[in-house]
Amino acid sequence: VNFVESIARKRDGLPLEPEEIKAFVQGATSGTLKDEQLAAMLMAICIRGMSPAERQVLVEGMRDSGARWRIGEAFPEAVDKHSTGGVGDSVSLVFAPLVRACGVPVVMMAGAGLGHTQGTLDKLAAIPEFRTAGSREVALARLERCGVCFSAQSAEIAPADKKLYMLRDITGTVPSLPLITASIMSKKLAVGAARLVLDIKQGSGAFCKTAQAAQELGEALYTVAERAGASVKAMITDMEEPLGDRLGTANEVLASIEILRGGGDARLREVTIELGVDALVTAGRTPEAARAELESRLADGSALSQWELIVRAHGGDPDDARLARPRRTVTIVAATGGCLSAVSSEELGWVAVNLGAGRRFQGDGIDFAAGLRIHARIGNRIEPGQPIATLELGAREVDLDELKRRTQAAFSVGEAAPPVRPLVNRWLAARR
Ligand code: URA
């Protein structure tokens, strides 16, 4: 395969042959193709798209670029849950102990923050001494010990994605349906849980801003997972405003613990329960029985005990008094009164990143003390001067006036209340 010809074919909108896609993946993994050529192909794919057949070859090629853990063979009941990325979304931290407390093992490949979103991997890193699993042996040992394994991408799992993800992040080629599908599914299939629960985010804080984009991504992820033989459930959930009331790392761990203690933010709790229902349905429960079981595991403290067990099994300290706290806080108030009509969640995500909850450039550190707290929800009546958000400052030097201005501008106050949005927009697969 002459790779320059392959780039030119995709540039001109022609489909790639399976051999050309495999050469692309191999070149990314082995380093034999130059970054410039990989980036040119990524941009061509981003603009021209891929057919479902091309996409399938790309997913399988990326899956096979490293080891396959085949977790489903050792733990056929284990379920993997994935969110396509949003803000205030710490569902994974509640889902894992809660679903495990209902007797279903959970294996999760956690990712670092991408763009304006805060990743599960960065939230777990905020827990003192917590270590994710980077090999099959460690993953199996953790599942054996506590029924849950949080793993992170390593040189072992889908190394082609590691290279392409990094290039996409710096070449404006992240928002591409085939590239997102291949990136997510190559890692999921390499880990190899037999059951998969997908949360496709839609709205201002998601990568898919419209219902159509979310539907297309959901269908692509669903089709690839089903073709791989996984039992899969998928839903599209609201990301027009942050899911929970905190954006950050350590503060999102605290928000998750509040839910595990039986309280916490109602929206975060509800989406976690909905995804938990899907997980338990794949394990044979009815939706009604699943919901009742999940509610009771939150109420009786067993999900919280499970969390502590999981953190210890990952080498971490579950004492939440040791989580980083902000050095100081700055309250943002509403400039005008009315009804909160819209929130730019992506903008709030970027504010959190700039405060320290994310990376502004490759190699940037995370400030676990930094983040944002939301005090107003779409549809709330707002008085002038009422607190709408709190900036939580850590050690990073920031342009505070700019971040205050951006936070205030992210909240739109109007006359009338907007229509009520459902939290779960659509199920892509029947529950029964
Ligand atoms: N998550 C991933 O792992 N990859 C993407 O491209 C987007 C979200």
Short mmCIF file of C-alpha atoms and ligand atoms in Angstrom, two decimals:
data_model
loop_
_atom_site.label_atom_id
_atom_site.label_comp_id
_atom_site.label_asym_id
_atom_site.label_seq_id
_atom_site.Cartn_x
_atom_site.Cartn_y
_atom_site.Cartn_z
CA VAL A 1 0.00 0.00 0.00
CA ASN A 2 1.32 3.41 -0.99
CA PHE A 3 -0.03 5.44 1.92
CA VAL A 4 0.13 8.75 0.03
CA GLU A 5 -2.33 7.29 -2.47
CA SER A 6 -4.58 6.18 0.40
CA ILE A 7 -4.61 9.71 1.85
CA ALA A 8 -5.45 11.08 -1.60
CA ARG A 9 -8.29 8.58 -2.06
CA LYS A 10 -9.90 9.55 1.25
CA ARG A 11 -9.29 13.23 0.50
CA ASP A 12 -11.27 12.78 -2.74
CA GLY A 13 -14.11 11.01 -0.94
CA LEU A 14 -13.35 7.49 -2.15
CA PRO A 15 -13.74 4.54 0.24
CA LEU A 16 -10.58 2.93 1.66
CA GLU A 17 -9.87 -0.75 1.10
CA PRO A 18 -9.50 -2.87 4.27
CA GLU A 19 -5.73 -3.23 3.54
CA GLU A 20 -5.35 0.56 3.42
CA ILE A 21 -7.09 0.97 6.81
CA LYS A 22 -4.95 -1.79 8.32
CA ALA A 23 -1.81 -0.10 6.97
CA PHE A 24 -2.93 3.16 8.61
CA VAL A 25 -3.42 1.45 11.99
CA GLN A 26 -0.16 -0.50 11.75
CA GLY A 27 1.74 2.64 10.76
CA ALA A 28 0.31 4.50 13.78
CA THR A 29 1.19 1.66 16.16
CA SER A 30 4.70 0.93 14.91
CA GLY A 31 5.71 4.51 14.17
CA THR A 32 6.53 3.70 10.53
CA LEU A 33 4.12 6.35 9.23
CA LYS A 34 5.05 9.95 9.89
CA ASP A 35 2.85 12.09 12.17
CA GLU A 36 2.20 14.41 9.19
CA GLN A 37 0.79 11.52 7.16
CA LEU A 38 -1.30 10.19 10.05
CA ALA A 39 -2.65 13.69 10.70
CA ALA A 40 -3.47 14.17 7.00
CA MET A 41 -5.43 10.90 7.00
CA LEU A 42 -7.22 11.86 10.23
CA MET A 43 -8.29 15.16 8.69
CA ALA A 44 -9.42 13.44 5.49
CA ILE A 45 -11.51 10.97 7.56
CA CYS A 46 -12.84 13.82 9.70
CA ILE A 47 -14.06 15.70 6.60
CA ARG A 48 -15.09 12.80 4.35
CA GLY A 49 -16.34 10.33 6.98
CA MET A 50 -16.32 6.55 6.68
CA SER A 51 -18.88 3.96 5.66
CA PRO A 52 -20.02 1.50 8.37
CA ALA A 53 -17.86 -1.17 6.69
CA GLU A 54 -14.72 1.02 6.75
CA ARG A 55 -15.46 2.01 10.36
CA GLN A 56 -15.72 -1.63 11.41
CA VAL A 57 -12.29 -2.42 9.89
CA LEU A 58 -10.82 0.60 11.69
CA VAL A 59 -12.31 -0.46 15.07
CA GLU A 60 -11.09 -4.04 14.75
CA GLY A 61 -7.64 -2.95 13.54
CA MET A 62 -7.25 -0.58 16.50
CA ARG A 63 -8.59 -3.21 18.92
CA ASP A 64 -5.99 -5.70 17.64
CA SER A 65 -3.10 -3.20 17.76
CA GLY A 66 -2.33 -4.40 21.32
CA ALA A 67 -3.31 -7.12 23.78
CA ARG A 68 -6.86 -8.39 24.25
CA TRP A 69 -7.75 -8.93 27.88
CA ARG A 70 -10.91 -11.00 27.15
CA ILE A 71 -12.28 -10.15 30.60
CA GLY A 72 -15.66 -11.61 29.59
CA GLU A 73 -14.11 -15.10 29.46
CA ALA A 74 -12.97 -14.95 33.09
CA PHE A 75 -15.89 -12.83 34.35
CA PRO A 76 -18.85 -13.39 32.01
CA GLU A 77 -21.12 -11.29 34.25
CA ALA A 78 -18.83 -8.24 34.26
CA VAL A 79 -20.31 -5.07 32.78
CA ASP A 80 -18.41 -2.13 31.28
CA LYS A 81 -19.99 1.33 31.25
CA HIS A 82 -18.93 4.21 29.03
CA SER A 83 -19.96 7.84 28.69
CA THR A 84 -19.11 9.79 25.55
CA GLY A 85 -18.02 12.74 27.71
CA GLY A 86 -19.64 15.68 29.42
CA VAL A 87 -19.29 17.96 32.44
CA GLY A 88 -20.25 17.32 36.05
CA ASP A 89 -20.50 13.66 35.02
CA SER A 90 -19.06 11.52 37.81
CA VAL A 91 -21.55 8.70 37.16
CA SER A 92 -18.76 6.09 36.87
CA LEU A 93 -17.65 6.67 40.46
CA VAL A 94 -21.14 5.92 41.76
CA PHE A 95 -22.13 3.33 39.17
CA ALA A 96 -19.23 0.94 39.88
CA PRO A 97 -19.79 0.45 43.64
CA LEU A 98 -23.58 0.60 43.30
CA VAL A 99 -23.85 -2.02 40.56
CA ARG A 100 -21.26 -4.17 42.33
CA ALA A 101 -23.31 -3.90 45.55
CA CYS A 102 -26.14 -5.48 43.52
CA GLY A 103 -23.83 -8.44 42.77
CA VAL A 104 -22.69 -7.53 39.24
CA PRO A 105 -18.93 -7.11 38.63
CA VAL A 106 -17.82 -3.91 36.86
CA VAL A 107 -14.76 -3.34 34.69
CA MET A 108 -14.08 0.15 33.40
CA MET A 109 -11.46 1.59 31.09
CA ALA A 110 -11.24 5.14 32.42
CA GLY A 111 -10.01 8.00 30.26
CA ALA A 112 -8.32 11.32 31.03
CA GLY A 113 -10.16 14.59 30.38
CA LEU A 114 -10.50 15.49 26.70
CA GLY A 115 -11.08 19.10 25.64
CA HIS A 116 -13.49 20.80 28.06
CA THR A 117 -14.54 17.56 29.84
CA GLN A 118 -13.13 16.15 33.06
CA GLY A 119 -12.14 12.48 32.78
CA THR A 120 -12.75 9.67 35.25
CA LEU A 121 -9.04 8.87 35.28
CA ASP A 122 -8.21 12.37 36.56
CA LYS A 123 -10.94 12.12 39.24
CA LEU A 124 -9.58 8.76 40.44
CA ALA A 125 -6.08 10.25 40.51
CA ALA A 126 -7.40 12.80 43.04
CA ILE A 127 -7.86 9.96 45.55
CA PRO A 128 -4.62 9.62 47.53
CA GLU A 129 -2.54 6.61 46.39
CA PHE A 130 -5.25 5.27 44.03
CA ARG A 131 -3.73 3.18 41.18
CA THR A 132 -5.63 2.02 38.07
CA ALA A 133 -4.82 -1.36 36.51
CA GLY A 134 -2.57 -1.38 33.43
CA SER A 135 -2.36 -5.12 32.81
CA ARG A 136 -4.72 -8.09 32.51
CA GLU A 137 -3.23 -9.79 35.58
CA VAL A 138 -3.84 -6.75 37.77
CA ALA A 139 -7.33 -6.27 36.32
CA LEU A 140 -8.29 -9.87 37.11
CA ALA A 141 -6.79 -9.65 40.61
CA ARG A 142 -8.82 -6.50 41.35
CA LEU A 143 -12.02 -8.12 40.05
CA GLU A 144 -11.30 -11.13 42.22
CA ARG A 145 -10.70 -8.98 45.28
CA CYS A 146 -13.46 -6.39 45.12
CA GLY A 147 -15.57 -7.16 42.02
CA VAL A 148 -14.56 -3.92 40.30
CA CYS A 149 -11.59 -2.91 38.21
CA PHE A 150 -10.79 0.60 37.06
CA SER A 151 -8.14 0.38 34.37
CA ALA A 152 -6.37 2.95 32.25
CA GLN A 153 -5.06 2.79 28.75
CA SER A 154 -1.51 1.49 28.73
CA ALA A 155 0.96 0.45 26.03
CA GLU A 156 -0.88 -2.87 26.21
CA ILE A 157 -4.41 -1.80 25.27
CA ALA A 158 -5.18 -0.30 21.83
CA PRO A 159 -1.82 1.48 21.41
CA ALA A 160 -2.98 2.72 17.98
CA ASP A 161 -5.64 4.78 19.79
CA LYS A 162 -3.02 6.25 22.12
CA LYS A 163 -1.13 7.66 19.13
CA LEU A 164 -4.18 8.75 17.13
CA TYR A 165 -5.93 10.26 20.19
CA MET A 166 -2.90 12.44 20.86
CA LEU A 167 -2.73 13.57 17.21
CA ARG A 168 -6.49 14.25 17.07
CA ASP A 169 -6.25 16.39 20.19
CA ILE A 170 -3.74 18.73 18.49
CA THR A 171 -5.06 18.70 14.91
CA GLY A 172 -8.75 19.62 15.36
CA THR A 173 -9.90 16.12 14.42
CA VAL A 174 -11.69 15.04 17.62
CA PRO A 175 -15.33 15.58 16.52
CA SER A 176 -15.55 12.83 13.90
CA LEU A 177 -18.10 10.05 14.21
CA PRO A 178 -15.90 7.20 12.86
CA LEU A 179 -12.85 8.39 14.81
CA ILE A 180 -14.77 8.72 18.11
CA THR A 181 -16.45 5.35 17.53
CA ALA A 182 -13.14 3.61 16.76
CA SER A 183 -11.39 5.29 19.69
CA ILE A 184 -14.02 4.27 22.24
CA MET A 185 -14.89 0.84 20.91
CA SER A 186 -11.32 -0.33 20.20
CA LYS A 187 -10.52 0.07 23.91
CA LYS A 188 -13.80 -1.48 25.08
CA LEU A 189 -13.44 -4.48 22.80
CA ALA A 190 -9.77 -4.96 23.75
CA VAL A 191 -10.80 -5.14 27.43
CA GLY A 192 -13.53 -7.51 26.30
CA ALA A 193 -16.37 -7.34 28.83
CA ALA A 194 -19.35 -9.29 27.48
CA ARG A 195 -21.82 -6.63 28.66
CA LEU A 196 -21.74 -2.96 27.82
CA VAL A 197 -23.79 0.03 28.98
CA LEU A 198 -23.40 3.21 26.92
CA ASP A 199 -24.32 6.75 27.95
CA ILE A 200 -24.34 9.03 24.91
CA LYS A 201 -24.34 12.65 25.97
CA GLN A 202 -26.25 15.28 24.04
CA GLY A 203 -26.25 19.05 24.50
CA SER A 204 -24.10 22.11 25.12
CA GLY A 205 -21.58 20.26 27.33
CA ALA A 206 -21.25 17.19 25.09
CA PHE A 207 -19.26 16.49 21.92
CA CYS A 208 -22.64 15.84 20.22
CA LYS A 209 -24.58 19.10 20.41
CA THR A 210 -27.68 17.98 18.51
CA ALA A 211 -30.15 15.11 18.81
CA GLN A 212 -29.18 13.91 15.34
CA ALA A 213 -25.44 13.80 16.11
CA ALA A 214 -26.08 11.91 19.36
CA GLN A 215 -28.40 9.47 17.62
CA GLU A 216 -25.82 8.77 14.90
CA LEU A 217 -22.99 8.28 17.39
CA GLY A 218 -25.18 6.08 19.58
CA GLU A 219 -26.18 3.91 16.65
CA ALA A 220 -22.57 3.59 15.47
CA LEU A 221 -21.34 2.57 18.94
CA TYR A 222 -24.26 0.22 19.39
CA THR A 223 -23.81 -1.47 16.02
CA VAL A 224 -20.08 -2.03 16.53
CA ALA A 225 -20.62 -3.45 20.04
CA GLU A 226 -23.40 -5.74 18.91
CA ARG A 227 -21.40 -7.00 15.94
CA ALA A 228 -18.59 -7.87 18.37
CA GLY A 229 -21.04 -10.09 20.22
CA ALA A 230 -21.44 -7.91 23.33
CA SER A 231 -24.78 -7.60 25.08
CA VAL A 232 -25.27 -3.84 24.86
CA LYS A 233 -27.67 -1.23 26.22
CA ALA A 234 -27.45 2.42 25.26
CA MET A 235 -29.23 5.64 26.16
CA ILE A 236 -28.91 9.29 25.19
CA THR A 237 -28.87 11.59 28.21
CA ASP A 238 -29.09 15.35 28.68
CA MET A 239 -25.94 17.48 28.77
CA GLU A 240 -27.55 20.89 28.11
CA GLU A 241 -26.43 21.79 31.65
CA PRO A 242 -23.81 20.11 33.86
CA LEU A 243 -25.07 16.77 35.13
CA GLY A 244 -24.02 17.12 38.77
CA ASP A 245 -23.50 20.37 40.68
CA ARG A 246 -19.67 20.18 40.65
CA LEU A 247 -17.07 20.28 37.89
CA GLY A 248 -13.56 19.20 38.78
CA THR A 249 -11.72 16.20 40.16
CA ALA A 250 -11.58 15.92 43.98
CA ASN A 251 -14.85 17.87 44.27
CA GLU A 252 -16.54 15.36 41.92
CA VAL A 253 -15.27 12.50 44.08
CA LEU A 254 -16.95 14.23 47.04
CA ALA A 255 -20.15 14.71 45.00
CA SER A 256 -20.14 10.96 44.26
CA ILE A 257 -19.61 10.02 47.90
CA GLU A 258 -22.61 12.20 48.83
CA ILE A 259 -24.77 10.07 46.50
CA LEU A 260 -23.34 6.86 47.97
CA ARG A 261 -24.28 8.22 51.42
CA GLY A 262 -27.89 8.46 50.23
CA GLY A 263 -28.01 12.21 49.43
CA GLY A 264 -26.33 14.26 46.71
CA ASP A 265 -27.40 15.89 43.48
CA ALA A 266 -30.72 14.54 42.16
CA ARG A 267 -29.78 14.62 38.45
CA LEU A 268 -26.48 12.82 38.96
CA ARG A 269 -28.23 10.23 41.10
CA GLU A 270 -31.01 9.68 38.57
CA VAL A 271 -28.76 9.14 35.53
CA THR A 272 -26.60 6.75 37.57
CA ILE A 273 -29.67 4.75 38.56
CA GLU A 274 -30.94 4.64 34.95
CA LEU A 275 -27.59 3.29 33.75
CA GLY A 276 -27.54 0.90 36.71
CA VAL A 277 -30.96 -0.39 35.64
CA ASP A 278 -29.54 -1.12 32.17
CA ALA A 279 -26.58 -2.94 33.74
CA LEU A 280 -28.79 -5.11 35.93
CA VAL A 281 -31.16 -5.79 33.03
CA THR A 282 -28.20 -7.26 31.09
CA ALA A 283 -27.75 -9.51 34.16
CA GLY A 284 -31.35 -10.75 33.91
CA ARG A 285 -33.35 -8.47 36.28
CA THR A 286 -36.54 -6.73 35.22
CA PRO A 287 -36.25 -2.92 35.09
CA GLU A 288 -38.60 -2.60 38.11
CA ALA A 289 -36.64 -5.08 40.24
CA ALA A 290 -33.36 -3.49 39.15
CA ARG A 291 -34.44 0.02 40.19
CA ALA A 292 -35.72 -1.17 43.58
CA GLU A 293 -32.46 -3.04 44.24
CA LEU A 294 -30.29 -0.05 43.27
CA GLU A 295 -32.34 2.32 45.46
CA SER A 296 -32.06 0.01 48.44
CA ARG A 297 -28.27 -0.44 48.05
CA LEU A 298 -27.91 3.34 48.24
CA ALA A 299 -30.25 3.58 51.22
CA ASP A 300 -28.73 0.73 53.28
CA GLY A 301 -25.10 1.92 52.96
CA SER A 302 -23.87 -1.15 51.08
CA ALA A 303 -22.89 0.85 47.98
CA LEU A 304 -20.82 3.14 50.20
CA SER A 305 -19.08 0.18 51.89
CA GLN A 306 -18.39 -1.22 48.43
CA TRP A 307 -16.79 2.08 47.39
CA GLU A 308 -14.41 1.92 50.34
CA LEU A 309 -13.50 -1.66 49.46
CA ILE A 310 -12.86 -0.71 45.82
CA VAL A 311 -10.66 2.24 46.73
CA ARG A 312 -8.59 0.09 49.11
CA ALA A 313 -8.27 -2.70 46.52
CA HIS A 314 -6.84 -0.07 44.13
CA GLY A 315 -4.27 0.98 46.75
CA GLY A 316 -6.13 4.18 47.64
CA ASP A 317 -7.27 5.78 50.89
CA PRO A 318 -11.09 6.17 51.10
CA ASP A 319 -10.84 8.82 53.85
CA ASP A 320 -12.50 11.78 52.12
CA ALA A 321 -10.91 14.20 54.59
CA ARG A 322 -7.70 13.63 52.60
CA LEU A 323 -9.19 14.86 49.29
CA ALA A 324 -7.84 18.21 48.11
CA ARG A 325 -10.01 21.20 49.05
CA PRO A 326 -9.99 24.67 47.40
CA ARG A 327 -7.58 27.22 48.85
CA ARG A 328 -10.22 29.89 48.38
CA THR A 329 -13.55 30.37 46.67
CA VAL A 330 -15.10 33.19 44.67
CA THR A 331 -18.88 33.49 44.35
CA ILE A 332 -20.41 34.49 41.01
CA VAL A 333 -23.78 36.24 41.19
CA ALA A 334 -26.52 36.81 38.61
CA ALA A 335 -26.35 40.24 36.96
CA THR A 336 -30.09 40.30 36.22
CA GLY A 337 -33.22 38.61 37.48
CA GLY A 338 -35.59 36.31 35.59
CA CYS A 339 -35.67 32.66 34.70
CA LEU A 340 -32.49 30.70 33.98
CA SER A 341 -33.07 29.75 30.35
CA ALA A 342 -29.77 28.21 29.20
CA VAL A 343 -26.30 27.30 30.46
CA SER A 344 -23.25 26.96 28.24
CA SER A 345 -21.92 23.78 29.82
CA GLU A 346 -18.95 23.64 27.47
CA GLU A 347 -17.93 27.12 28.58
CA LEU A 348 -18.21 26.09 32.25
CA GLY A 349 -16.11 23.02 31.40
CA TRP A 350 -13.40 25.25 29.95
CA VAL A 351 -13.53 27.50 33.04
CA ALA A 352 -12.96 24.38 35.20
CA VAL A 353 -10.07 23.30 32.94
CA ASN A 354 -8.49 26.75 33.20
CA LEU A 355 -8.90 26.80 36.99
CA GLY A 356 -6.83 23.58 37.12
CA ALA A 357 -9.29 20.70 36.70
CA GLY A 358 -7.94 19.91 33.22
CA ARG A 359 -4.91 20.19 30.94
CA ARG A 360 -4.47 23.29 28.79
CA PHE A 361 -1.64 21.72 26.77
CA GLN A 362 0.08 18.35 26.47
CA GLY A 363 1.95 17.54 29.66
CA ASP A 364 0.03 20.09 31.78
CA GLY A 365 -0.68 19.04 35.40
CA ILE A 366 -4.04 18.80 37.16
CA ASP A 367 -4.78 20.82 40.29
CA PHE A 368 -7.05 18.52 42.30
CA ALA A 369 -8.21 21.38 44.54
CA ALA A 370 -9.63 23.38 41.62
CA GLY A 371 -13.10 23.33 40.12
CA LEU A 372 -16.50 24.89 39.93
CA ARG A 373 -19.75 24.57 41.83
CA ILE A 374 -23.14 25.27 40.24
CA HIS A 375 -25.98 26.77 42.30
CA ALA A 376 -28.66 27.33 39.64
CA ARG A 377 -30.47 24.98 37.29
CA ILE A 378 -32.24 25.71 34.00
CA GLY A 379 -35.81 26.72 34.81
CA ASN A 380 -34.96 28.21 38.26
CA ARG A 381 -36.20 31.75 39.11
CA ILE A 382 -33.18 33.99 39.68
CA GLU A 383 -32.99 37.26 41.63
CA PRO A 384 -30.36 39.88 40.68
CA GLY A 385 -27.29 39.31 42.90
CA GLN A 386 -28.21 35.70 43.65
CA PRO A 387 -25.22 33.28 43.71
CA ILE A 388 -25.20 31.12 40.56
CA ALA A 389 -21.76 29.51 40.78
CA THR A 390 -18.64 29.32 42.94
CA LEU A 391 -15.13 29.21 41.53
CA GLU A 392 -12.91 26.89 43.58
CA LEU A 393 -9.29 27.96 43.37
CA GLY A 394 -6.25 25.79 43.89
CA ALA A 395 -2.59 26.65 43.42
CA ARG A 396 -2.66 27.41 39.68
CA GLU A 397 -2.14 31.03 38.63
CA VAL A 398 -5.29 32.08 36.79
CA ASP A 399 -6.77 35.18 35.18
CA LEU A 400 -9.53 35.45 37.78
CA ASP A 401 -11.36 38.42 36.25
CA GLU A 402 -11.56 36.65 32.90
CA LEU A 403 -12.85 33.41 34.49
CA LYS A 404 -15.42 35.32 36.56
CA ARG A 405 -16.65 37.08 33.42
CA ARG A 406 -16.84 33.82 31.42
CA THR A 407 -18.70 32.03 34.22
CA GLN A 408 -21.30 34.74 34.59
CA ALA A 409 -21.78 34.92 30.80
CA ALA A 410 -22.33 31.15 30.62
CA PHE A 411 -25.69 31.58 32.41
CA SER A 412 -28.51 33.08 30.29
CA VAL A 413 -31.42 34.63 32.15
CA GLY A 414 -34.67 35.25 30.24
CA GLU A 415 -38.31 36.05 30.86
CA ALA A 416 -40.04 32.71 30.49
CA ALA A 417 -39.14 29.23 31.69
CA PRO A 418 -37.85 27.00 28.85
CA PRO A 419 -39.60 23.68 28.18
CA VAL A 420 -38.66 20.96 30.69
CA ARG A 421 -36.06 18.56 29.21
CA PRO A 422 -36.09 14.88 30.11
CA LEU A 423 -32.85 13.58 31.66
CA VAL A 424 -32.94 10.48 29.52
CA ASN A 425 -33.77 11.54 25.97
CA ARG A 426 -33.98 8.15 24.30
CA TRP A 427 -33.12 4.50 24.76
CA LEU A 428 -31.34 3.06 21.77
CA ALA A 429 -32.09 -0.51 22.78
CA ALA A 430 -35.19 -1.94 24.35
CA ARG A 431 -34.73 -2.79 28.00
CA ARG A 432 -36.52 -6.10 27.88
N1 URA B 1 -13.60 9.11 24.39
C1 URA B 1 -12.62 8.40 23.75
O1 URA B 1 -12.05 7.48 24.30
N2 URA B 1 -12.31 8.79 22.50
C2 URA B 1 -12.90 9.80 21.85
O2 URA B 1 -12.56 10.06 20.72
C3 URA B 1 -13.91 10.53 22.53
C4 URA B 1 -14.25 10.16 23.81
#
